[in-house]
XYZ file of C-alpha atoms in Angstrom:
765
model
C 37.232 155.168 72.451
C 40.855 156.003 71.851
C 41.224 157.837 75.177
C 39.474 154.981 77.020
C 41.837 152.388 75.568
C 44.824 154.534 76.448
C 43.546 154.866 80.035
C 43.065 151.135 80.317
C 46.595 150.559 78.997
C 48.016 153.025 81.534
C 46.180 151.282 84.380
C 47.568 147.923 83.271
C 51.084 149.367 83.119
C 50.707 150.854 86.595
C 49.423 147.511 87.901
C 52.362 145.698 86.416
C 54.725 148.284 87.889
C 53.189 147.685 91.326
C 53.608 143.915 91.012
C 56.641 142.479 92.874
C 59.169 141.077 90.427
C 61.388 139.251 92.914
C 60.400 136.778 95.606
C 57.139 134.963 96.003
C 56.035 131.851 94.154
C 57.653 132.478 90.790
C 61.378 131.947 91.659
C 61.000 128.507 93.372
C 58.634 127.243 90.679
C 60.955 128.412 87.906
C 63.973 126.972 89.724
C 62.182 123.649 90.179
C 61.391 123.438 86.470
C 64.952 124.351 85.476
C 66.528 121.848 87.886
C 64.216 119.029 86.882
C 64.980 119.636 83.211
C 68.701 119.604 84.032
C 68.331 116.353 85.987
C 66.409 114.802 83.095
C 69.159 115.789 80.675
C 71.878 114.497 82.984
C 70.015 111.215 83.423
C 69.828 110.695 79.677
C 73.530 111.482 79.300
C 75.143 109.587 82.182
C 73.045 106.445 81.817
C 74.536 105.508 78.482
C 75.642 102.063 77.352
C 78.883 100.841 78.979
C 81.141 98.794 76.746
C 84.306 96.869 77.598
C 86.184 100.158 78.093
C 84.657 100.244 81.571
C 86.317 96.967 82.468
C 89.536 98.183 80.874
C 89.371 101.268 83.080
C 89.167 99.108 86.196
C 92.129 96.991 85.075
C 94.134 100.075 84.085
C 93.469 101.720 87.427
C 94.591 98.553 89.165
C 97.847 98.519 87.170
C 98.479 102.116 88.148
C 98.069 101.165 91.810
C 100.453 98.237 91.366
C 103.019 100.550 89.786
C 102.569 103.069 92.616
C 103.164 100.346 95.186
C 106.271 99.276 93.315
C 107.580 102.838 93.034
C 106.960 103.460 96.720
C 108.703 100.207 97.642
C 111.642 101.008 95.342
C 112.049 104.502 96.728
C 111.787 103.306 100.336
C 114.403 100.607 99.717
C 116.845 103.035 98.106
C 116.253 105.688 100.769
C 116.848 103.091 103.451
C 120.169 102.150 101.851
C 121.251 105.792 101.876
C 120.200 106.474 105.462
C 121.646 103.163 106.696
C 125.068 104.035 105.346
C 124.898 107.576 106.698
C 123.812 106.441 110.153
C 126.383 103.665 110.246
C 129.094 106.175 109.335
C 127.832 108.533 112.034
C 128.149 105.796 114.654
C 131.861 105.511 113.847
C 132.410 109.224 114.504
C 134.617 110.100 117.451
C 137.712 111.932 118.523
C 139.887 109.081 117.282
C 139.552 107.806 113.711
C 138.265 104.254 113.230
C 140.430 102.117 111.003
C 138.993 101.758 107.492
C 139.140 97.949 107.590
C 137.463 97.887 111.005
C 134.625 100.086 109.791
C 133.994 97.902 106.730
C 134.148 94.680 108.777
C 131.574 95.940 111.263
C 129.401 97.227 108.435
C 129.500 93.838 106.720
C 128.414 92.014 109.885
C 125.195 94.016 110.062
C 124.196 94.833 106.490
C 124.405 92.443 103.545
C 122.521 94.594 101.039
C 125.574 96.153 99.363
C 127.534 94.457 96.612
C 130.686 96.355 97.517
C 131.969 98.805 100.126
C 135.039 100.992 100.241
C 136.706 103.820 102.147
C 138.497 106.442 100.057
C 140.489 109.588 100.653
C 138.397 112.324 98.994
C 141.416 114.627 98.572
C 143.518 112.497 96.237
C 141.116 109.585 95.575
C 143.282 106.999 97.365
C 141.492 103.715 98.094
C 142.041 102.995 101.801
C 140.033 99.762 102.114
C 137.514 97.753 100.085
C 135.173 94.793 100.440
C 133.079 92.936 97.863
C 132.970 93.799 94.176
C 134.992 96.605 92.664
C 133.256 99.950 92.912
C 133.468 102.281 89.871
C 134.940 105.296 91.622
C 135.795 107.417 88.570
C 132.390 109.140 88.197
C 132.174 109.533 91.958
C 135.519 111.271 92.460
C 134.445 114.198 90.253
C 131.565 114.973 92.587
C 133.702 114.339 95.657
C 136.249 116.988 94.655
C 133.516 119.519 94.170
C 131.920 118.578 97.483
C 135.153 118.997 99.434
C 136.049 122.343 97.880
C 139.738 122.770 97.135
C 140.865 119.910 99.342
C 143.721 122.169 100.593
C 143.493 125.274 102.667
C 145.791 127.215 100.285
C 148.261 128.323 102.970
C 150.237 125.432 104.347
C 148.976 122.712 102.054
C 147.236 120.768 104.829
C 144.115 118.807 104.024
C 140.748 120.411 104.623
C 139.101 119.633 107.944
C 136.589 116.787 108.196
C 133.816 119.200 109.030
C 134.106 120.636 105.499
C 133.435 117.272 103.837
C 130.053 116.971 102.142
C 129.030 113.624 100.671
C 127.685 113.811 97.116
C 124.121 112.733 96.369
C 123.418 109.114 95.403
C 123.965 108.378 91.740
C 123.395 105.561 89.269
C 126.303 103.964 87.418
C 126.034 101.663 84.422
C 128.520 98.763 84.395
C 130.002 97.201 81.294
C 127.912 94.101 81.923
C 124.763 96.176 81.517
C 123.826 96.080 85.189
C 123.060 99.264 87.098
C 124.535 100.124 90.471
C 123.540 102.852 92.873
C 126.508 104.483 94.604
C 125.869 105.801 98.106
C 128.398 107.875 100.055
C 128.686 109.086 103.623
C 131.436 111.096 105.374
C 133.466 108.969 107.778
C 134.444 111.492 110.425
C 137.159 111.090 112.979
C 140.670 112.467 113.270
C 141.989 115.358 111.241
C 141.709 113.897 107.737
C 138.419 113.492 105.840
C 137.430 110.070 104.567
C 134.492 108.905 102.549
C 132.528 105.681 102.993
C 131.194 104.350 99.680
C 128.761 101.487 99.002
C 127.317 100.099 95.775
C 123.976 98.372 95.629
C 122.072 96.535 92.921
C 119.078 98.306 91.436
C 116.453 95.580 91.624
C 112.815 95.645 90.592
C 110.372 95.995 93.497
C 109.168 92.904 95.264
C 106.096 92.288 93.104
C 105.357 88.843 91.763
C 105.219 88.882 87.977
C 104.139 85.514 86.631
C 103.742 84.549 82.984
C 101.660 87.529 81.841
C 103.118 90.411 83.852
C 106.252 92.422 83.152
C 107.913 94.892 85.483
C 110.488 97.523 84.529
C 112.508 100.228 86.240
C 113.438 103.123 83.935
C 115.303 106.384 84.390
C 114.183 109.877 83.404
C 115.447 109.327 79.843
C 113.329 106.191 79.434
C 116.283 103.772 79.573
C 115.408 100.405 81.079
C 117.636 99.824 84.104
C 116.093 96.637 85.495
C 113.274 94.332 84.575
C 111.403 91.167 85.358
C 108.869 89.152 83.427
C 108.497 88.016 79.803
C 110.980 89.917 77.617
C 108.681 89.682 74.569
C 106.045 91.747 76.360
C 108.615 94.381 77.272
C 109.617 95.176 73.715
C 106.037 95.815 72.599
C 105.158 98.594 74.990
C 108.264 99.508 76.987
C 109.340 102.400 74.770
C 105.922 104.017 74.737
C 105.408 103.657 78.497
C 108.973 104.777 79.245
C 108.522 107.956 77.218
C 105.213 108.674 78.935
C 106.626 108.034 82.396
C 109.717 110.126 81.676
C 107.682 113.053 80.341
C 105.409 113.040 83.382
C 108.161 112.618 85.967
C 108.399 116.329 86.757
C 104.644 116.774 87.036
C 103.533 118.035 90.433
C 101.824 115.217 92.369
C 98.336 115.633 93.776
C 98.164 116.508 97.500
C 97.621 113.387 99.576
C 98.191 111.075 96.625
C 101.179 109.210 95.277
C 104.391 111.252 95.801
C 105.179 111.489 92.125
C 103.550 111.311 88.729
C 101.546 108.185 87.920
C 99.147 107.040 85.252
C 98.169 104.284 82.866
C 97.754 103.561 79.187
C 96.453 100.809 76.951
C 98.985 99.344 74.529
C 97.551 97.502 71.534
C 99.177 94.979 69.235
C 97.741 93.261 66.207
C 95.146 94.559 63.786
C 91.432 95.109 63.895
C 89.155 96.396 66.603
C 87.803 93.022 67.635
C 90.841 90.802 67.332
C 93.561 93.036 68.655
C 95.573 92.109 71.714
C 95.570 94.580 74.549
C 98.136 95.192 77.263
C 97.262 97.303 80.300
C 100.238 99.401 81.398
C 100.641 101.333 84.626
C 103.520 103.612 85.517
C 104.538 105.575 88.600
C 107.518 107.774 89.366
C 109.586 107.048 92.460
C 109.579 110.760 93.182
C 109.011 112.888 96.214
C 106.310 115.303 97.220
C 107.138 119.018 97.593
C 109.087 119.543 100.816
C 109.735 115.814 101.284
C 113.294 114.646 101.946
C 114.015 111.573 99.843
C 117.502 110.973 98.359
C 116.134 108.378 95.933
C 113.342 110.715 94.871
C 115.824 112.784 92.901
C 117.202 109.922 90.804
C 114.422 110.186 88.241
C 113.347 106.530 88.478
C 109.970 105.191 87.437
C 108.318 101.781 87.738
C 106.320 100.431 84.806
C 104.121 97.361 85.007
C 102.050 95.644 82.330
C 99.656 92.762 82.027
C 97.767 91.254 79.113
C 94.043 92.013 79.136
C 92.068 88.877 78.388
C 88.398 88.474 77.696
C 85.871 90.789 76.073
C 83.050 91.437 78.558
C 79.596 92.190 77.250
C 78.406 95.770 77.212
C 76.099 97.047 79.939
C 72.997 98.419 78.247
C 71.476 101.343 80.116
C 70.805 103.864 77.320
C 67.150 102.880 76.907
C 66.671 102.901 80.668
C 68.178 106.379 80.888
C 66.012 107.749 78.090
C 62.828 106.338 79.643
C 63.725 107.701 83.071
C 64.541 111.115 81.602
C 61.293 111.147 79.626
C 59.199 110.302 82.695
C 60.920 113.034 84.689
C 60.345 115.521 81.874
C 56.606 114.782 81.898
C 56.478 115.030 85.697
C 58.358 118.341 85.627
C 55.841 119.848 83.220
C 52.839 118.489 85.151
C 54.146 119.650 88.537
C 54.998 123.096 87.179
C 51.525 123.452 85.614
C 49.815 122.356 88.854
C 51.825 124.783 90.988
C 51.178 127.660 88.609
C 47.430 126.917 88.558
C 46.981 126.339 92.284
C 49.586 128.634 93.843
C 50.979 131.296 91.547
C 47.816 132.301 89.630
C 45.548 132.530 92.748
C 48.186 134.698 94.446
C 48.279 137.128 91.527
C 44.477 137.268 91.393
C 44.248 137.844 95.154
C 46.725 140.675 94.770
C 44.593 142.321 92.065
C 41.347 141.891 94.049
C 42.844 143.224 97.277
C 44.436 146.124 95.422
C 41.083 147.005 93.902
C 39.359 147.003 97.291
C 42.213 148.928 98.857
C 41.757 151.692 96.286
C 38.022 151.840 97.027
C 36.705 150.159 93.877
C 33.719 148.331 95.417
C 31.401 148.155 92.431
C 31.757 144.420 91.706
C 32.000 141.362 93.983
C 35.248 139.534 94.654
C 35.666 136.536 92.444
C 35.508 133.002 93.859
C 38.739 131.041 94.272
C 39.552 127.364 94.298
C 41.756 125.887 96.953
C 41.364 126.250 100.693
C 43.581 129.244 101.492
C 42.764 131.312 98.374
C 39.032 130.611 98.941
C 39.250 131.733 102.575
C 41.063 134.941 101.663
C 38.656 135.591 98.778
C 35.636 135.122 101.050
C 37.188 137.473 103.627
C 37.785 140.108 100.918
C 34.156 139.823 99.809
C 33.014 140.296 103.412
C 35.263 143.345 103.741
C 33.836 144.769 100.517
C 30.332 144.475 101.901
C 31.382 146.024 105.187
C 32.833 148.931 103.265
C 29.350 149.331 101.728
C 27.712 149.513 105.161
C 27.100 145.936 106.282
C 28.097 144.691 109.718
C 30.997 142.315 110.345
C 29.933 138.675 110.149
C 31.512 135.231 110.211
C 29.238 133.891 107.538
C 30.722 132.984 104.224
C 33.979 131.604 105.568
C 35.343 129.064 103.099
C 36.740 125.960 104.794
C 36.429 123.427 102.030
C 38.725 122.653 99.142
C 42.212 121.201 98.856
C 44.881 123.236 100.626
C 48.015 124.625 98.981
C 50.165 122.700 101.427
C 48.537 119.474 100.328
C 49.183 120.430 96.718
C 52.894 120.903 97.429
C 52.999 117.579 99.289
C 51.376 115.760 96.367
C 53.881 117.304 93.942
C 56.722 116.245 96.213
C 55.375 112.692 96.396
C 55.192 112.515 92.597
C 58.805 113.615 92.225
C 60.012 111.324 95.012
C 58.143 108.438 93.370
C 60.458 108.953 90.401
C 63.674 109.551 92.356
C 63.398 106.995 95.188
C 63.425 103.857 92.989
C 66.499 105.153 91.155
C 68.213 105.892 94.430
C 67.329 102.636 96.173
C 66.031 99.935 93.833
C 66.512 100.197 90.081
C 69.567 99.232 88.033
C 71.303 97.468 90.934
C 74.495 95.608 90.122
C 73.986 92.910 92.768
C 76.537 90.337 93.874
C 76.772 88.466 90.564
C 78.820 91.027 88.650
C 81.561 89.523 86.513
C 84.879 90.606 88.012
C 87.947 90.197 85.759
C 90.367 87.597 87.014
C 93.158 90.140 86.640
C 91.684 92.282 89.419
C 91.696 89.303 91.766
C 95.342 88.658 90.920
C 96.219 92.315 91.380
C 94.647 92.247 94.833
C 96.941 89.353 95.714
C 100.004 91.016 94.237
C 99.391 94.285 96.036
C 98.791 92.446 99.297
C 101.998 90.486 98.736
C 103.832 93.764 98.088
C 102.441 95.213 101.314
C 103.605 92.141 103.247
C 107.039 92.375 101.656
C 107.179 96.058 102.520
C 106.389 95.416 106.188
C 108.871 92.523 106.332
C 111.668 94.611 104.844
C 110.901 97.527 107.152
C 111.090 95.304 110.230
C 114.291 93.680 109.011
C 115.806 97.073 108.266
C 114.861 98.161 111.758
C 116.635 95.154 113.212
C 119.701 95.957 111.102
C 119.710 99.492 112.516
C 119.546 98.104 116.046
C 122.346 95.654 115.202
C 124.508 98.519 113.956
C 123.944 100.303 117.249
C 124.901 97.103 119.085
C 128.281 97.208 117.324
C 129.017 100.508 119.081
C 127.170 100.378 122.400
C 129.102 99.193 125.450
C 132.459 98.735 123.767
C 134.252 100.086 126.828
C 132.418 98.052 129.510
C 133.524 94.556 128.603
C 134.184 92.437 131.586
C 133.230 94.996 134.224
C 129.779 93.730 135.046
C 130.785 90.800 137.275
C 134.189 92.051 138.361
C 133.895 92.470 142.140
C 137.428 93.853 142.469
C 136.872 96.705 140.042
C 138.209 99.927 141.471
C 136.743 103.368 141.529
C 138.465 104.135 138.234
C 136.645 101.291 136.543
C 133.358 102.518 138.015
C 133.972 105.985 136.619
C 134.795 104.509 133.230
C 131.602 102.449 133.343
C 129.587 105.570 134.173
C 131.157 107.379 131.251
C 130.390 104.453 128.958
C 126.761 104.392 130.144
C 126.426 108.100 129.411
C 127.957 107.535 125.975
C 125.560 104.659 125.367
C 122.632 106.880 126.302
C 123.837 109.508 123.848
C 123.992 106.910 121.070
C 120.506 105.674 121.956
C 119.056 109.179 121.929
C 120.668 109.885 118.573
C 119.290 106.631 117.198
C 115.787 107.397 118.465
C 115.889 110.890 117.019
C 117.027 109.697 113.595
C 114.736 106.641 113.432
C 111.035 107.606 113.635
C 110.077 103.933 113.471
C 110.945 103.421 117.173
C 109.077 104.515 120.267
C 111.939 103.508 122.572
C 115.514 102.275 122.286
C 117.278 100.737 125.292
C 119.988 98.333 126.439
C 119.295 95.223 128.528
C 121.802 93.243 130.532
C 121.880 89.456 130.568
C 119.072 89.258 133.148
C 116.704 91.587 131.261
C 117.368 94.659 133.381
C 117.386 98.018 131.619
C 120.895 99.510 131.681
C 120.318 102.604 129.520
C 117.350 103.839 127.589
C 115.934 106.625 125.437
C 112.309 107.356 124.626
C 109.176 105.846 126.176
C 109.072 103.292 128.977
C 110.385 99.866 127.915
C 107.838 97.087 127.464
C 110.248 94.191 127.721
C 108.756 91.699 130.210
C 110.324 92.284 133.626
C 112.640 89.503 134.740
C 112.804 87.860 131.340
C 116.107 87.440 129.585
C 116.493 89.221 126.234
C 115.246 87.491 123.134
C 117.890 86.225 120.697
C 118.713 88.308 117.636
C 115.305 88.704 116.047
C 112.122 90.779 115.889
C 109.800 89.595 118.659
C 106.161 90.169 119.582
C 106.069 91.143 123.255
C 102.357 90.821 124.033
C 99.197 89.133 122.800
C 96.624 91.294 124.595
C 96.182 94.838 125.769
C 95.371 98.186 124.238
C 98.455 98.467 122.057
C 100.676 95.844 120.384
C 104.343 95.783 121.403
C 106.925 94.670 118.845
C 110.684 95.039 119.291
C 113.952 94.252 117.528
C 116.668 92.551 119.631
C 120.351 92.625 118.707
C 123.067 91.273 121.024
C 126.136 93.385 121.751
C 129.251 91.542 120.475
C 131.241 90.316 123.477
C 128.930 92.303 125.716
C 128.346 89.673 128.439
C 124.736 89.071 127.343
C 123.873 92.722 126.836
C 121.307 93.400 124.107
C 120.112 96.527 122.317
C 116.333 96.702 121.897
C 114.368 98.940 119.558
C 110.595 98.978 120.140
C 108.569 99.796 117.047
C 105.994 102.566 117.180
C 102.512 101.106 116.399
C 101.859 104.033 114.075
C 104.873 102.978 112.055
C 103.242 99.614 111.402
C 99.995 101.389 110.517
C 101.813 103.513 107.947
C 103.355 100.395 106.406
C 99.980 98.773 105.627
C 98.158 101.921 104.536
C 97.819 101.954 100.767
C 95.055 103.639 98.720
C 92.883 101.469 96.533
C 93.560 98.253 98.467
C 90.484 98.377 100.694
C 90.748 97.327 104.316
C 94.194 96.004 105.233
C 95.188 94.169 108.408
C 98.549 93.004 109.737
C 97.886 89.850 111.777
C 100.024 87.509 113.854
C 100.191 83.730 113.579
C 96.863 83.330 115.416
C 95.164 85.892 113.158
C 95.041 88.620 115.806
C 95.175 92.151 114.410
C 98.472 93.935 115.055
C 97.882 96.950 112.783
C 95.433 98.171 110.164
C 95.184 100.973 107.638
C 94.502 104.497 108.880
C 91.176 104.899 107.117
C 89.384 102.086 108.928
C 91.366 101.834 112.171
C 91.627 98.728 114.315
C 91.278 97.286 117.785
C 94.476 95.640 118.957
C 94.427 91.813 118.970
C 90.876 91.624 117.678
C 89.857 88.897 115.239
C 89.491 89.369 111.524
C 85.972 90.514 110.556
C 84.706 87.370 108.896
C 85.271 83.639 108.890
C 86.190 83.689 105.195
C 89.209 85.865 106.024
C 90.362 83.420 108.695
C 90.079 80.538 106.245
C 91.929 82.517 103.594
C 94.735 83.381 106.022
C 95.047 79.734 107.050
C 95.340 78.645 103.405
C 97.859 81.385 102.625
C 100.086 80.209 105.453
C 100.551 76.924 103.601
C 101.347 78.677 100.312
C 104.311 81.051 100.165
C 102.791 82.890 97.169
C 99.721 83.921 99.125
C 96.067 83.463 98.275
C 93.320 85.613 96.767
C 89.617 84.879 96.283
C 86.482 86.571 95.034
C 84.186 86.178 98.038
C 80.465 86.434 97.352
C 77.716 86.725 99.935
C 73.956 87.084 99.650
C 74.164 90.880 99.329
C 77.635 91.771 98.094
C 80.962 90.544 96.807
C 84.532 91.401 97.747
C 88.123 90.764 96.736
C 90.136 89.236 99.575
C 93.806 88.299 99.714
C 96.329 87.119 102.278
C 100.124 87.146 101.990
C 102.470 85.699 104.654
C 105.968 86.986 105.329
C 108.502 85.271 103.075
C 112.232 85.632 102.642
C 113.387 85.067 106.211
C 115.497 87.539 108.095
C 114.979 88.734 111.628
C 111.179 88.403 111.312
C 111.247 84.730 110.381
C 109.889 83.583 113.727
C 106.903 85.976 113.740
C 104.812 84.098 111.137
C 102.861 87.247 110.403
C 100.873 88.014 107.297
C 98.938 90.822 105.655
C 95.241 90.353 104.869
C 93.220 92.705 102.681
C 89.608 92.927 101.553
C 88.004 95.307 99.091
C 84.293 95.377 98.143
C 83.831 94.914 94.427
C 81.441 97.877 94.476
C 84.515 100.091 94.941
C 85.893 98.950 91.578
C 85.356 100.969 88.419
C 83.438 98.223 86.641
C 80.693 99.253 84.170
C 77.930 97.600 86.215
C 78.863 99.521 89.329
C 79.392 102.687 87.327
C 75.872 102.396 85.946
C 74.541 101.749 89.452
C 76.311 104.806 90.858
C 75.087 106.978 87.994
C 71.536 105.764 88.572
C 71.806 106.569 92.261
C 73.262 109.962 91.376
C 70.288 110.740 89.146
C 67.879 109.761 91.919
C 69.811 111.810 94.459
C 69.747 114.856 92.181
C 66.004 114.449 91.734
C 65.437 114.222 95.480
C 67.630 117.250 96.084
C 65.855 119.376 93.469
C 62.389 118.426 94.740
C 63.149 118.909 98.437
C 65.071 122.162 97.934
C 62.602 123.924 95.634
C 59.380 122.659 97.221
C 60.776 123.389 100.676
C 61.679 126.874 99.493
C 58.132 127.327 98.154
C 56.606 126.102 101.398
C 58.673 128.411 103.594
C 58.397 131.540 101.444
C 54.809 131.202 100.152
C 52.677 128.458 101.665
C 53.235 129.221 105.359
C 52.764 133.018 104.940
C 49.676 132.307 102.801
C 48.064 130.241 105.587
C 48.870 132.983 108.089
C 47.390 135.559 105.686
C 44.129 133.592 105.545
C 43.810 133.749 109.340
C 44.510 137.501 109.406
C 42.050 138.200 106.606
C 39.280 136.274 108.370
C 40.038 138.042 111.669
C 39.784 141.402 109.927
C 36.516 140.381 108.297
C 35.189 139.291 111.714
C 35.679 142.823 113.118
C 39.265 142.986 114.364
C 40.197 146.599 113.616
C 43.029 147.005 116.101
C 45.607 144.505 114.819
C 48.004 146.271 112.476
C 48.914 144.225 109.398
C 52.410 144.572 107.993
C 54.152 142.463 105.311
C 57.092 140.222 106.068
C 58.401 139.981 102.492
C 58.130 142.010 99.316
C 56.226 139.444 97.289
C 52.653 138.552 96.328
C 51.635 137.659 99.884
C 53.237 140.837 101.213
C 51.380 142.904 98.596
C 48.028 141.406 99.702
C 48.891 142.173 103.345
C 49.606 145.815 102.447
C 46.253 146.095 100.713
C 44.461 144.547 103.713
C 46.120 147.127 105.942
C 44.702 149.898 103.738
C 41.245 148.320 104.015
C 41.600 148.052 107.806
C 42.579 151.702 108.116
C 39.582 152.803 106.083
C 37.174 150.627 108.077
C 38.701 151.788 111.382
C 37.934 155.474 110.707
C 34.869 156.966 112.409
C 31.847 157.180 110.146
C 31.632 160.378 108.282
C 35.389 160.924 108.009
C 37.182 160.368 104.731
């Protein structure tokens, strides 16, 4: 008895050693169970109750976007001031020095952004000329001396050459009155003595409307408030905390593709108690620069901080019970599906392996057991027929099992059960709908951000016109009066040719330094192109130049044409034209988190749109509600914003016309934006997205694991049934070889052993 039990134990160990451990039905079934349990746990966790913090998150994120827009606008404005002064100074460069007073007079005719301008001698600090308010030169002269080196060559005491002059970086200066000025410098080259052009500008808050509940601050890297707008009471309650946070995060590396500088948000609380406290949503953003980006203002350490009072206490979104029920149902389904697959697929495969192994080793003393299911029953019947043939019977087709439910059908039913749980979550259940309560603050923020975008485009176009006007101060200075002079000699003609070549050089330099233009050219009084640089001009042929302004040149076609016109002083009708690159306008209206943004003309034709969605030139706005909103905004200088609801969805829409005048006054353009409310981080939409995520995870787990099972097990099992029946019917020539090292492959190997034994001539072992 003891030896018999030991022999039985050894046989069981050998059988287990022969069993394949990897592949087959066990890995996909185990993976399916594990994934479904994980999905059930995730469903119970993510579908929790959403309180008012979800709404606060949406408002906080909106304030961060507002602050980012303000920081970007502030940095662009300061950078433009720096580059304008540098380019204006470069236009005065030449073999002969331009008088200091002349340079300041021409600068004042074009730009009115600076509070004061001056020309100084960087060697000894002598003030050569000044306009406007007094500029605090004391802190600037220290940097100027270091930038110019020794100021003397050390041999004959002559001043250093102008090529050695390096303008110091822009810097902020605090006046006694408490106001902050930004000092910008540029080398004024010409002659043999270096000079420095200096301008001071006011540090203003970005062009964002504040209102009664919003405050806006500009702080430096130390957290000192440099400029502000809005209720002063609100500033004192949170300004110090936000300033410290913004200052500490200023040096943080920005995310690739995001805001070029650190940004974030926080919730400031005043008052006592959890239910009666007053909350203020604060957003901050650094006016920094991304790695490798050239921005003079990005190194000043400035940050923009915005705040708004959070009103209302929205009701919580209750989804915890729903999540627990959904997770419980999935848990039950996971156990049922796993049990069914183990009973109908895995166990029959193991039993077929044992039966085929027994027959392959010549153990023919007992019949093959009967199997349930179509494919296992067919293979079992074929094995029984082969056993009888090994005992001397002839091959026969009798006993073939065709009835029963197939393994493929079993897998399909399991998949349908799992999809019946996942599909409603993915498509139907826990939908937010179009009646979600959207905080009024988000609607106002949509308007403010749209207004900021419109102000940004307006300023950029006006700055472009100012650049063209500065070029017009230089172009054609030597050709006055030569156009209609019939008695001009050959010398005058040569001088005119030289002046035209010089004009072309100035135009090429302007085009190279101003990426906003696609072409820069000079027109005479009749609209004929005299000199040009860049692409082909689009000014209408035969039409006289537009007066000093930014004009829209076409109302149809594949690409909008917009140009800045600036007349040459005493130039006999000559005008400098700078055509804007359409991609420049696209970049001006592209802002993350604002939805779809369009720049439209006075008849609501699209001139530009954000990069993400693209646009078709001069097409209409997508929706009559946007046309109506744009028409209402044209009558209101503060713009309009609405929460538009339709039968299926809701969206935030806003329109902001150009305000503030300037060269773009005659365009009557405006910026229109629309953002689906489903993009907002509101608790209802968060719960909807989490529900869809749970359904998607369930679908993925079911399709992946059941598809894996079908490819690795079910299809080879059906093929094995055909081969086993063919062998039982008398096919002794077809060699059977396994495709995979798993249960099905083990049965195929055993069938091959049976075939080889049956194929031998009778009497041979």
